[in-house]
Amino acid sequence: MIYVKNIFYSEPQIELAEMLVNNSALDQVFFCNSGAEANEAAIKIARKWGINNRNGAFEIIAANNGFHGRTMTTVAATGTPAYREPFGPPTPGFVFVDYDDIKQIMDATSEQTAAIMLEPIQGEGGINVPSLTYLQEVRSWCDDQGILLILDEIQTGMGRSGKLWAYEFAGIEPDIMTSAKGLAGGVPIGAVLAKNSACVLEPGDHGSTFGGNPLATAAGAHVIKRLINDGILENVVARGNQIQQRLEGLQDRHILVSGQRGVGLLRGLELSKNVSVDIVNASRSQGLLLNPVRPNIVRFMPPLTVTEDEIDKAIDIIDSVLQSLND
Ligand SMILES: Cc1ncc(COP(=O)(O)O)c(C=O)c1O
């Protein structure tokens, strides 16, 4: 059975919901089918919470260079104008600030503010890892002001950073969190999780025909069990360190490489010229798939089960591509 009408629950759905709640700081889960859909739900929760608890506040502060999806409201929350502007007037209620700058968040907060929505590390924005204290400062600002913190863990979560959730590095807890991408190992799924204090949705407020279907949630339950029990997080840390060392080695040998950044298996190679597309194209012809997230940043997101030999092979390919571009 891969589908059951969503007024019923299925055992895999409960199993995955319990595993997510038991392995995160959040209390309740709503399942959907993609990251954008999870963020839509997070935004609806924050808006309803603001209406109920903060005199109708509805604004959400988001970050420049952030990415939250491709639906009309998630592009409105996405701090890259090129994703928004071709589609006419965006959903109102989003205010943008520079990432990793708590002062700008403070200045942008008003009586209209319901929530702050951030990625713990900006992925599409170029693997921007914030300073260690940033999320802690944002958390305490939210507590001071009585507003919600929404963390988009769609790219950083499910072990990608070496921890199950990237917010764990900061030792803080979000009020709302979204997950998708690797959550069911490639089977389409999304999830929004919230603390009880933020759970304002009532029956009839929200829904999704395929959300929480038994196929996707069984896949998700399997993935999260393997992540926790099969040493996969340890592999992410070890292979992430290996990539870091090998990328640092490339920096010593190639003038085109200006640095590297990232955590776990979410890594970026920084280039001194805007040649990321050339590197990605040349690597593809040698069998290595990469992503030119910015003109001068190449992103690495290998499978969490990648082996030591595979990483060595991948970096050897990049090494030879850089060599040919230098010549
Ligand atoms: C941080 C983040 N949020 C949201 C999304 C959107 O997810 P989806 O493509 O599943 O809608 C993405 C996709 O790249 C993402 O990286």
mmCIF file of C-alpha atoms and ligand atoms in Angstrom:
data_model
loop_
_atom_site.group_PDB
_atom_site.id
_atom_site.type_symbol
_atom_site.label_atom_id
_atom_site.label_comp_id
_atom_site.label_asym_id
_atom_site.label_seq_id
_atom_site.Cartn_x
_atom_site.Cartn_y
_atom_site.Cartn_z
ATOM 1 C CA MET A 1 0.000 0.000 0.000
ATOM 2 C CA ILE A 2 1.673 3.235 -1.090
ATOM 3 C CA TYR A 3 -1.227 5.565 -0.431
ATOM 4 C CA VAL A 4 -3.905 5.926 2.201
ATOM 5 C CA LYS A 5 -6.258 8.868 2.459
ATOM 6 C CA ASN A 6 -4.695 11.398 4.780
ATOM 7 C CA ILE A 7 -7.525 11.360 7.303
ATOM 8 C CA PHE A 8 -6.084 7.972 8.353
ATOM 9 C CA TYR A 9 -2.653 7.340 9.730
ATOM 10 C CA SER A 10 -0.378 4.444 8.814
ATOM 11 C CA GLU A 11 2.206 2.666 10.929
ATOM 12 C CA PRO A 12 5.241 3.923 8.970
ATOM 13 C CA GLN A 13 3.965 7.496 9.340
ATOM 14 C CA ILE A 14 3.787 7.176 13.109
ATOM 15 C CA GLU A 15 7.166 5.439 13.223
ATOM 16 C CA LEU A 16 8.891 8.218 11.269
ATOM 17 C CA ALA A 17 7.113 10.967 13.218
ATOM 18 C CA GLU A 18 8.210 9.382 16.508
ATOM 19 C CA MET A 19 11.794 8.986 15.294
ATOM 20 C CA LEU A 20 11.948 12.623 14.192
ATOM 21 C CA VAL A 21 10.487 13.903 17.435
ATOM 22 C CA ASN A 22 12.684 11.619 19.581
ATOM 23 C CA ASN A 23 15.795 12.718 17.694
ATOM 24 C CA SER A 24 15.214 16.478 17.550
ATOM 25 C CA ALA A 25 14.206 19.356 19.793
ATOM 26 C CA LEU A 26 10.732 19.541 18.250
ATOM 27 C CA ASP A 27 7.443 18.007 19.408
ATOM 28 C CA GLN A 28 5.069 17.558 16.453
ATOM 29 C CA VAL A 29 5.407 16.754 12.746
ATOM 30 C CA PHE A 30 3.382 17.430 9.598
ATOM 31 C CA PHE A 31 4.433 15.476 6.487
ATOM 32 C CA CYS A 32 4.278 16.774 2.920
ATOM 33 C CA ASN A 33 6.120 16.053 -0.337
ATOM 34 C CA SER A 34 8.968 18.534 -0.805
ATOM 35 C CA GLY A 35 11.117 21.170 0.830
ATOM 36 C CA ALA A 36 9.161 24.098 -0.581
ATOM 37 C CA GLU A 37 5.926 22.575 0.679
ATOM 38 C CA ALA A 38 7.456 22.116 4.146
ATOM 39 C CA ASN A 39 8.543 25.777 4.191
ATOM 40 C CA GLU A 40 5.083 26.889 3.042
ATOM 41 C CA ALA A 41 3.647 25.072 6.055
ATOM 42 C CA ALA A 42 6.280 26.607 8.363
ATOM 43 C CA ILE A 43 5.344 30.088 7.112
ATOM 44 C CA LYS A 44 1.626 29.402 7.603
ATOM 45 C CA ILE A 45 2.306 28.227 11.171
ATOM 46 C CA ALA A 46 4.395 31.344 11.940
ATOM 47 C CA ARG A 47 1.736 33.659 10.486
ATOM 48 C CA LYS A 48 -1.109 32.029 12.374
ATOM 49 C CA TRP A 49 1.008 32.066 15.525
ATOM 50 C CA GLY A 50 1.645 35.806 15.036
ATOM 51 C CA ILE A 51 -2.050 36.489 14.496
ATOM 52 C CA ASN A 52 -2.966 34.529 17.622
ATOM 53 C CA ASN A 53 -0.088 35.512 19.907
ATOM 54 C CA ARG A 54 1.449 38.801 18.767
ATOM 55 C CA ASN A 55 -1.393 41.089 17.817
ATOM 56 C CA GLY A 56 -1.596 40.025 14.201
ATOM 57 C CA ALA A 57 2.162 40.162 13.504
ATOM 58 C CA PHE A 58 2.868 38.471 10.182
ATOM 59 C CA GLU A 59 6.316 39.575 8.983
ATOM 60 C CA ILE A 60 9.167 37.126 8.665
ATOM 61 C CA ILE A 61 12.776 38.254 8.630
ATOM 62 C CA ALA A 62 14.840 36.183 6.178
ATOM 63 C CA ALA A 63 18.407 36.426 4.885
ATOM 64 C CA ASN A 64 19.938 37.750 1.701
ATOM 65 C CA ASN A 65 21.344 34.873 -0.351
ATOM 66 C CA GLY A 66 19.045 32.453 1.462
ATOM 67 C CA PHE A 67 17.056 29.819 -0.395
ATOM 68 C CA HIS A 68 13.735 28.353 0.698
ATOM 69 C CA GLY A 69 12.103 26.934 -2.445
ATOM 70 C CA ARG A 70 10.362 27.727 -5.729
ATOM 71 C CA THR A 71 6.677 28.162 -4.876
ATOM 72 C CA MET A 72 5.299 31.720 -4.863
ATOM 73 C CA THR A 73 5.611 32.211 -1.108
ATOM 74 C CA THR A 74 8.922 30.389 -0.696
ATOM 75 C CA VAL A 75 10.488 32.485 -3.486
ATOM 76 C CA ALA A 76 9.134 35.517 -1.618
ATOM 77 C CA ALA A 77 11.136 34.227 1.391
ATOM 78 C CA THR A 78 14.208 33.605 -0.764
ATOM 79 C CA GLY A 79 16.811 36.349 -0.497
ATOM 80 C CA THR A 80 18.000 36.157 -4.090
ATOM 81 C CA PRO A 81 16.026 38.638 -6.248
ATOM 82 C CA ALA A 82 16.618 36.633 -9.470
ATOM 83 C CA TYR A 83 14.418 33.822 -8.134
ATOM 84 C CA ARG A 84 11.549 36.226 -7.261
ATOM 85 C CA GLU A 85 11.492 39.008 -9.772
ATOM 86 C CA PRO A 86 10.306 37.244 -12.955
ATOM 87 C CA PHE A 87 6.996 36.339 -11.287
ATOM 88 C CA GLY A 88 5.372 39.652 -10.476
ATOM 89 C CA PRO A 89 4.369 40.916 -7.055
ATOM 90 C CA PRO A 90 5.651 38.538 -4.372
ATOM 91 C CA THR A 91 3.719 37.392 -1.292
ATOM 92 C CA PRO A 92 4.081 40.339 1.123
ATOM 93 C CA GLY A 93 5.530 40.116 4.610
ATOM 94 C CA PHE A 94 9.198 39.237 4.090
ATOM 95 C CA VAL A 95 12.037 41.494 5.215
ATOM 96 C CA PHE A 96 15.633 40.739 4.215
ATOM 97 C CA VAL A 97 18.840 41.219 6.182
ATOM 98 C CA ASP A 98 22.434 40.170 5.603
ATOM 99 C CA TYR A 99 23.239 36.681 6.879
ATOM 100 C CA ASP A 100 25.490 36.367 9.930
ATOM 101 C CA ASP A 101 24.713 39.908 11.140
ATOM 102 C CA ILE A 102 22.631 39.977 14.341
ATOM 103 C CA LYS A 103 22.543 43.785 14.389
ATOM 104 C CA GLN A 104 20.619 43.853 11.107
ATOM 105 C CA ILE A 105 18.087 41.394 12.545
ATOM 106 C CA MET A 106 17.664 43.602 15.616
ATOM 107 C CA ASP A 107 17.159 46.702 13.458
ATOM 108 C CA ALA A 108 14.646 44.910 11.203
ATOM 109 C CA THR A 109 12.507 43.586 14.080
ATOM 110 C CA SER A 110 9.247 45.443 14.673
ATOM 111 C CA GLU A 111 5.810 44.873 16.182
ATOM 112 C CA GLN A 112 4.887 43.245 12.879
ATOM 113 C CA THR A 113 7.605 40.580 13.194
ATOM 114 C CA ALA A 114 6.323 37.056 13.808
ATOM 115 C CA ALA A 115 9.460 35.022 13.058
ATOM 116 C CA ILE A 116 13.012 34.834 11.785
ATOM 117 C CA MET A 117 13.630 32.213 9.085
ATOM 118 C CA LEU A 118 17.180 31.067 8.333
ATOM 119 C CA GLU A 119 19.268 28.187 7.053
ATOM 120 C CA PRO A 120 21.825 27.108 9.709
ATOM 121 C CA ILE A 121 24.353 27.155 6.840
ATOM 122 C CA GLN A 122 23.353 28.772 3.549
ATOM 123 C CA GLY A 123 23.555 26.086 0.864
ATOM 124 C CA GLU A 124 22.498 27.533 -2.492
ATOM 125 C CA GLY A 125 23.929 30.874 -1.307
ATOM 126 C CA GLY A 126 27.438 29.420 -1.543
ATOM 127 C CA ILE A 127 27.988 27.246 1.575
ATOM 128 C CA ASN A 128 28.021 30.249 3.913
ATOM 129 C CA VAL A 129 28.909 29.003 7.390
ATOM 130 C CA PRO A 130 27.983 31.683 9.962
ATOM 131 C CA SER A 131 30.129 32.614 12.959
ATOM 132 C CA LEU A 132 29.801 30.180 15.872
ATOM 133 C CA THR A 133 27.695 32.546 17.973
ATOM 134 C CA TYR A 134 25.291 33.762 15.260
ATOM 135 C CA LEU A 135 22.483 31.247 15.798
ATOM 136 C CA GLN A 136 22.862 31.616 19.575
ATOM 137 C CA GLU A 137 22.444 35.385 19.270
ATOM 138 C CA VAL A 138 19.446 34.954 16.981
ATOM 139 C CA ARG A 139 17.890 32.480 19.427
ATOM 140 C CA SER A 140 18.268 34.830 22.388
ATOM 141 C CA TRP A 141 16.942 37.757 20.335
ATOM 142 C CA CYS A 142 13.851 35.688 19.471
ATOM 143 C CA ASP A 143 13.410 34.855 23.172
ATOM 144 C CA ASP A 144 13.807 38.541 24.168
ATOM 145 C CA GLN A 145 11.307 39.717 21.581
ATOM 146 C CA GLY A 146 8.854 36.830 21.884
ATOM 147 C CA ILE A 147 9.133 35.803 18.232
ATOM 148 C CA LEU A 148 9.676 32.416 16.577
ATOM 149 C CA LEU A 149 12.858 30.973 15.107
ATOM 150 C CA ILE A 150 12.302 28.874 11.966
ATOM 151 C CA LEU A 151 15.315 26.871 10.782
ATOM 152 C CA ASP A 152 15.320 25.468 7.260
ATOM 153 C CA GLU A 153 17.322 22.220 7.602
ATOM 154 C CA ILE A 154 16.307 20.972 4.166
ATOM 155 C CA GLN A 155 19.873 20.992 2.896
ATOM 156 C CA THR A 156 21.826 20.892 6.171
ATOM 157 C CA GLY A 157 19.741 18.315 8.058
ATOM 158 C CA MET A 158 19.516 14.513 8.080
ATOM 159 C CA GLY A 159 23.217 14.101 8.789
ATOM 160 C CA ARG A 160 24.631 16.253 5.988
ATOM 161 C CA SER A 161 26.660 18.345 8.472
ATOM 162 C CA GLY A 162 27.919 15.372 10.516
ATOM 163 C CA LYS A 163 25.209 15.935 13.143
ATOM 164 C CA LEU A 164 21.621 14.904 12.523
ATOM 165 C CA TRP A 165 20.608 18.604 12.514
ATOM 166 C CA ALA A 166 23.050 21.458 11.914
ATOM 167 C CA TYR A 167 21.479 23.566 14.703
ATOM 168 C CA GLU A 168 23.108 21.127 17.163
ATOM 169 C CA PHE A 169 26.498 22.782 16.511
ATOM 170 C CA ALA A 170 25.149 26.006 18.049
ATOM 171 C CA GLY A 171 23.556 24.201 21.016
ATOM 172 C CA ILE A 172 20.230 25.940 20.396
ATOM 173 C CA GLU A 173 16.705 24.782 19.555
ATOM 174 C CA PRO A 174 14.433 26.206 16.842
ATOM 175 C CA ASP A 175 10.683 26.658 17.358
ATOM 176 C CA ILE A 176 9.954 25.361 13.861
ATOM 177 C CA MET A 177 12.183 23.291 11.583
ATOM 178 C CA THR A 178 11.797 21.974 8.056
ATOM 179 C CA SER A 179 13.328 18.878 6.479
ATOM 180 C CA ALA A 180 13.138 17.244 3.034
ATOM 181 C CA LYS A 181 15.825 16.239 0.467
ATOM 182 C CA GLY A 182 17.625 13.284 2.097
ATOM 183 C CA LEU A 183 14.842 12.593 4.601
ATOM 184 C CA ALA A 184 13.636 9.508 2.702
ATOM 185 C CA GLY A 185 16.869 8.797 0.790
ATOM 186 C CA GLY A 186 15.493 10.110 -2.528
ATOM 187 C CA VAL A 187 11.798 9.210 -2.210
ATOM 188 C CA PRO A 188 9.872 12.529 -2.310
ATOM 189 C CA ILE A 189 8.981 13.736 1.181
ATOM 190 C CA GLY A 190 8.995 16.898 3.274
ATOM 191 C CA ALA A 191 8.334 17.550 6.939
ATOM 192 C CA VAL A 192 7.711 20.543 9.129
ATOM 193 C CA LEU A 193 8.360 20.076 12.829
ATOM 194 C CA ALA A 194 7.322 22.457 15.579
ATOM 195 C CA LYS A 195 7.516 22.837 19.334
ATOM 196 C CA ASN A 196 4.194 22.454 21.120
ATOM 197 C CA SER A 197 4.284 26.174 21.930
ATOM 198 C CA ALA A 198 4.271 26.986 18.191
ATOM 199 C CA CYS A 199 1.754 24.340 17.100
ATOM 200 C CA VAL A 200 -1.228 26.485 16.184
ATOM 201 C CA LEU A 201 -2.610 24.461 13.263
ATOM 202 C CA GLU A 202 -6.034 22.976 13.841
ATOM 203 C CA PRO A 203 -7.901 20.381 11.776
ATOM 204 C CA GLY A 204 -8.834 21.929 8.436
ATOM 205 C CA ASP A 205 -6.050 24.570 8.485
ATOM 206 C CA HIS A 206 -3.635 22.593 6.344
ATOM 207 C CA GLY A 207 -3.339 19.349 4.422
ATOM 208 C CA SER A 208 -1.626 17.453 1.614
ATOM 209 C CA THR A 209 -3.049 14.492 -0.331
ATOM 210 C CA PHE A 210 0.179 12.511 -0.534
ATOM 211 C CA GLY A 211 1.778 13.943 2.611
ATOM 212 C CA GLY A 212 2.866 11.219 5.009
ATOM 213 C CA ASN A 213 2.107 8.363 2.596
ATOM 214 C CA PRO A 214 3.248 4.915 3.784
ATOM 215 C CA LEU A 215 5.855 4.503 1.027
ATOM 216 C CA ALA A 216 7.706 7.762 1.709
ATOM 217 C CA THR A 217 7.486 7.496 5.477
ATOM 218 C CA ALA A 218 8.676 3.842 5.469
ATOM 219 C CA ALA A 219 11.674 4.995 3.412
ATOM 220 C CA GLY A 220 12.236 7.887 5.842
ATOM 221 C CA ALA A 221 12.066 5.618 8.896
ATOM 222 C CA HIS A 222 14.635 3.287 7.304
ATOM 223 C CA VAL A 223 16.971 6.183 6.444
ATOM 224 C CA ILE A 224 16.891 7.747 9.900
ATOM 225 C CA LYS A 225 17.499 4.331 11.554
ATOM 226 C CA ARG A 226 20.526 3.752 9.357
ATOM 227 C CA LEU A 227 21.830 7.261 10.014
ATOM 228 C CA ILE A 228 21.648 6.765 13.751
ATOM 229 C CA ASN A 229 22.554 3.083 14.104
ATOM 230 C CA ASP A 230 24.909 2.266 11.234
ATOM 231 C CA GLY A 231 27.730 4.735 11.848
ATOM 232 C CA ILE A 232 26.766 6.930 8.894
ATOM 233 C CA LEU A 233 27.163 10.172 10.854
ATOM 234 C CA GLU A 234 30.711 9.056 11.737
ATOM 235 C CA ASN A 235 31.371 8.457 8.056
ATOM 236 C CA VAL A 236 30.118 11.978 7.258
ATOM 237 C CA VAL A 237 32.575 13.476 9.761
ATOM 238 C CA ALA A 238 35.535 11.362 8.591
ATOM 239 C CA ARG A 239 34.878 11.873 4.874
ATOM 240 C CA GLY A 240 34.183 15.580 5.462
ATOM 241 C CA ASN A 241 37.590 15.958 7.148
ATOM 242 C CA GLN A 242 39.164 14.086 4.248
ATOM 243 C CA ILE A 243 37.575 16.462 1.700
ATOM 244 C CA GLN A 244 38.697 19.439 3.757
ATOM 245 C CA GLN A 245 42.312 18.232 3.859
ATOM 246 C CA ARG A 246 42.362 17.399 0.178
ATOM 247 C CA LEU A 247 40.819 20.765 -0.781
ATOM 248 C CA GLU A 248 43.411 22.541 1.360
ATOM 249 C CA GLY A 249 46.021 20.577 -0.588
ATOM 250 C CA LEU A 250 44.543 21.907 -3.841
ATOM 251 C CA GLN A 251 44.807 25.436 -2.487
ATOM 252 C CA ASP A 252 48.558 24.923 -1.945
ATOM 253 C CA ARG A 253 49.018 23.740 -5.516
ATOM 254 C CA HIS A 254 46.638 25.827 -7.649
ATOM 255 C CA ILE A 255 46.506 29.583 -7.922
ATOM 256 C CA LEU A 256 42.854 29.289 -9.005
ATOM 257 C CA VAL A 257 41.877 27.926 -5.576
ATOM 258 C CA SER A 258 41.477 30.598 -2.907
ATOM 259 C CA GLY A 259 39.988 28.524 -0.086
ATOM 260 C CA GLN A 260 37.451 25.962 1.034
ATOM 261 C CA ARG A 261 34.485 26.085 3.400
ATOM 262 C CA GLY A 262 31.728 23.947 4.849
ATOM 263 C CA VAL A 263 31.070 21.204 7.387
ATOM 264 C CA GLY A 264 30.594 17.439 7.092
ATOM 265 C CA LEU A 265 29.675 16.532 3.532
ATOM 266 C CA LEU A 266 28.433 20.006 2.586
ATOM 267 C CA ARG A 267 31.559 21.600 1.169
ATOM 268 C CA GLY A 268 32.514 24.416 -1.131
ATOM 269 C CA LEU A 269 35.701 25.096 -3.081
ATOM 270 C CA GLU A 270 36.416 28.836 -3.354
ATOM 271 C CA LEU A 271 37.979 30.045 -6.587
ATOM 272 C CA SER A 272 39.980 33.185 -7.268
ATOM 273 C CA LYS A 273 38.184 33.630 -10.626
ATOM 274 C CA ASN A 274 34.601 33.042 -11.787
ATOM 275 C CA VAL A 275 35.357 29.639 -13.314
ATOM 276 C CA SER A 276 33.038 27.347 -11.346
ATOM 277 C CA VAL A 277 30.978 26.471 -14.459
ATOM 278 C CA ASP A 278 34.165 25.532 -16.374
ATOM 279 C CA ILE A 279 35.276 23.288 -13.512
ATOM 280 C CA VAL A 280 31.868 21.638 -13.239
ATOM 281 C CA ASN A 281 31.666 20.992 -17.013
ATOM 282 C CA ALA A 282 35.181 19.589 -17.247
ATOM 283 C CA SER A 283 34.641 17.396 -14.161
ATOM 284 C CA ARG A 284 31.387 16.026 -15.587
ATOM 285 C CA SER A 285 33.162 14.838 -18.702
ATOM 286 C CA GLN A 286 35.430 12.807 -16.384
ATOM 287 C CA GLY A 287 32.452 11.312 -14.541
ATOM 288 C CA LEU A 288 32.279 13.630 -11.511
ATOM 289 C CA LEU A 289 29.068 15.592 -10.810
ATOM 290 C CA LEU A 290 29.437 18.913 -8.970
ATOM 291 C CA ASN A 291 27.349 22.082 -8.671
ATOM 292 C CA PRO A 292 28.463 25.655 -9.484
ATOM 293 C CA VAL A 293 26.406 27.297 -6.699
ATOM 294 C CA ARG A 294 28.097 30.662 -7.261
ATOM 295 C CA PRO A 295 30.328 31.856 -10.113
ATOM 296 C CA ASN A 296 33.350 31.351 -7.838
ATOM 297 C CA ILE A 297 32.109 28.495 -5.602
ATOM 298 C CA VAL A 298 31.846 24.817 -6.527
ATOM 299 C CA ARG A 299 29.659 22.776 -4.170
ATOM 300 C CA PHE A 300 30.307 19.166 -3.111
ATOM 301 C CA MET A 301 27.389 17.156 -1.706
ATOM 302 C CA PRO A 302 28.373 13.488 -2.055
ATOM 303 C CA PRO A 303 26.155 10.704 -0.682
ATOM 304 C CA LEU A 304 26.527 10.295 3.085
ATOM 305 C CA THR A 305 27.793 6.742 2.414
ATOM 306 C CA VAL A 306 30.636 7.912 0.138
ATOM 307 C CA THR A 307 33.895 5.974 0.621
ATOM 308 C CA GLU A 308 37.466 7.132 1.194
ATOM 309 C CA ASP A 309 38.523 5.917 -2.260
ATOM 310 C CA GLU A 310 35.641 7.710 -3.955
ATOM 311 C CA ILE A 311 36.602 11.021 -2.336
ATOM 312 C CA ASP A 312 40.231 10.547 -3.386
ATOM 313 C CA LYS A 313 39.131 9.772 -6.926
ATOM 314 C CA ALA A 314 36.865 12.850 -7.027
ATOM 315 C CA ILE A 315 39.552 15.233 -5.778
ATOM 316 C CA ASP A 316 42.089 13.723 -8.212
ATOM 317 C CA ILE A 317 39.672 14.576 -11.035
ATOM 318 C CA ILE A 318 39.326 18.175 -9.801
ATOM 319 C CA ASP A 319 43.095 18.368 -9.424
ATOM 320 C CA SER A 320 43.575 17.426 -13.069
ATOM 321 C CA VAL A 321 40.793 19.802 -14.192
ATOM 322 C CA LEU A 322 42.416 22.686 -12.282
ATOM 323 C CA GLN A 323 45.745 21.754 -13.826
ATOM 324 C CA SER A 324 44.278 21.953 -17.327
ATOM 325 C CA LEU A 325 42.586 25.320 -16.572
ATOM 326 C CA ASN A 326 45.878 26.717 -15.250
ATOM 327 C CA ASP A 327 47.699 25.738 -18.424
HETATM 328 C C1 LIG B 1 17.621 25.200 2.122
HETATM 329 C C2 LIG B 1 16.585 24.745 1.126
HETATM 330 N N1 LIG B 1 15.289 24.987 1.386
HETATM 331 C C3 LIG B 1 14.323 24.584 0.534
HETATM 332 C C4 LIG B 1 14.621 23.930 -0.635
HETATM 333 C C5 LIG B 1 13.508 23.504 -1.563
HETATM 334 O O1 LIG B 1 13.339 22.131 -1.509
HETATM 335 P P1 LIG B 1 12.518 21.384 -2.681
HETATM 336 O O2 LIG B 1 13.338 21.491 -3.930
HETATM 337 O O3 LIG B 1 12.356 19.969 -2.179
HETATM 338 O O4 LIG B 1 11.207 22.089 -2.808
HETATM 339 C C6 LIG B 1 15.961 23.675 -0.947
HETATM 340 C C7 LIG B 1 16.318 23.006 -2.223
HETATM 341 O O5 LIG B 1 17.417 23.123 -2.717
HETATM 342 C C8 LIG B 1 16.965 24.091 -0.050
HETATM 343 O O6 LIG B 1 18.270 23.880 -0.291
#
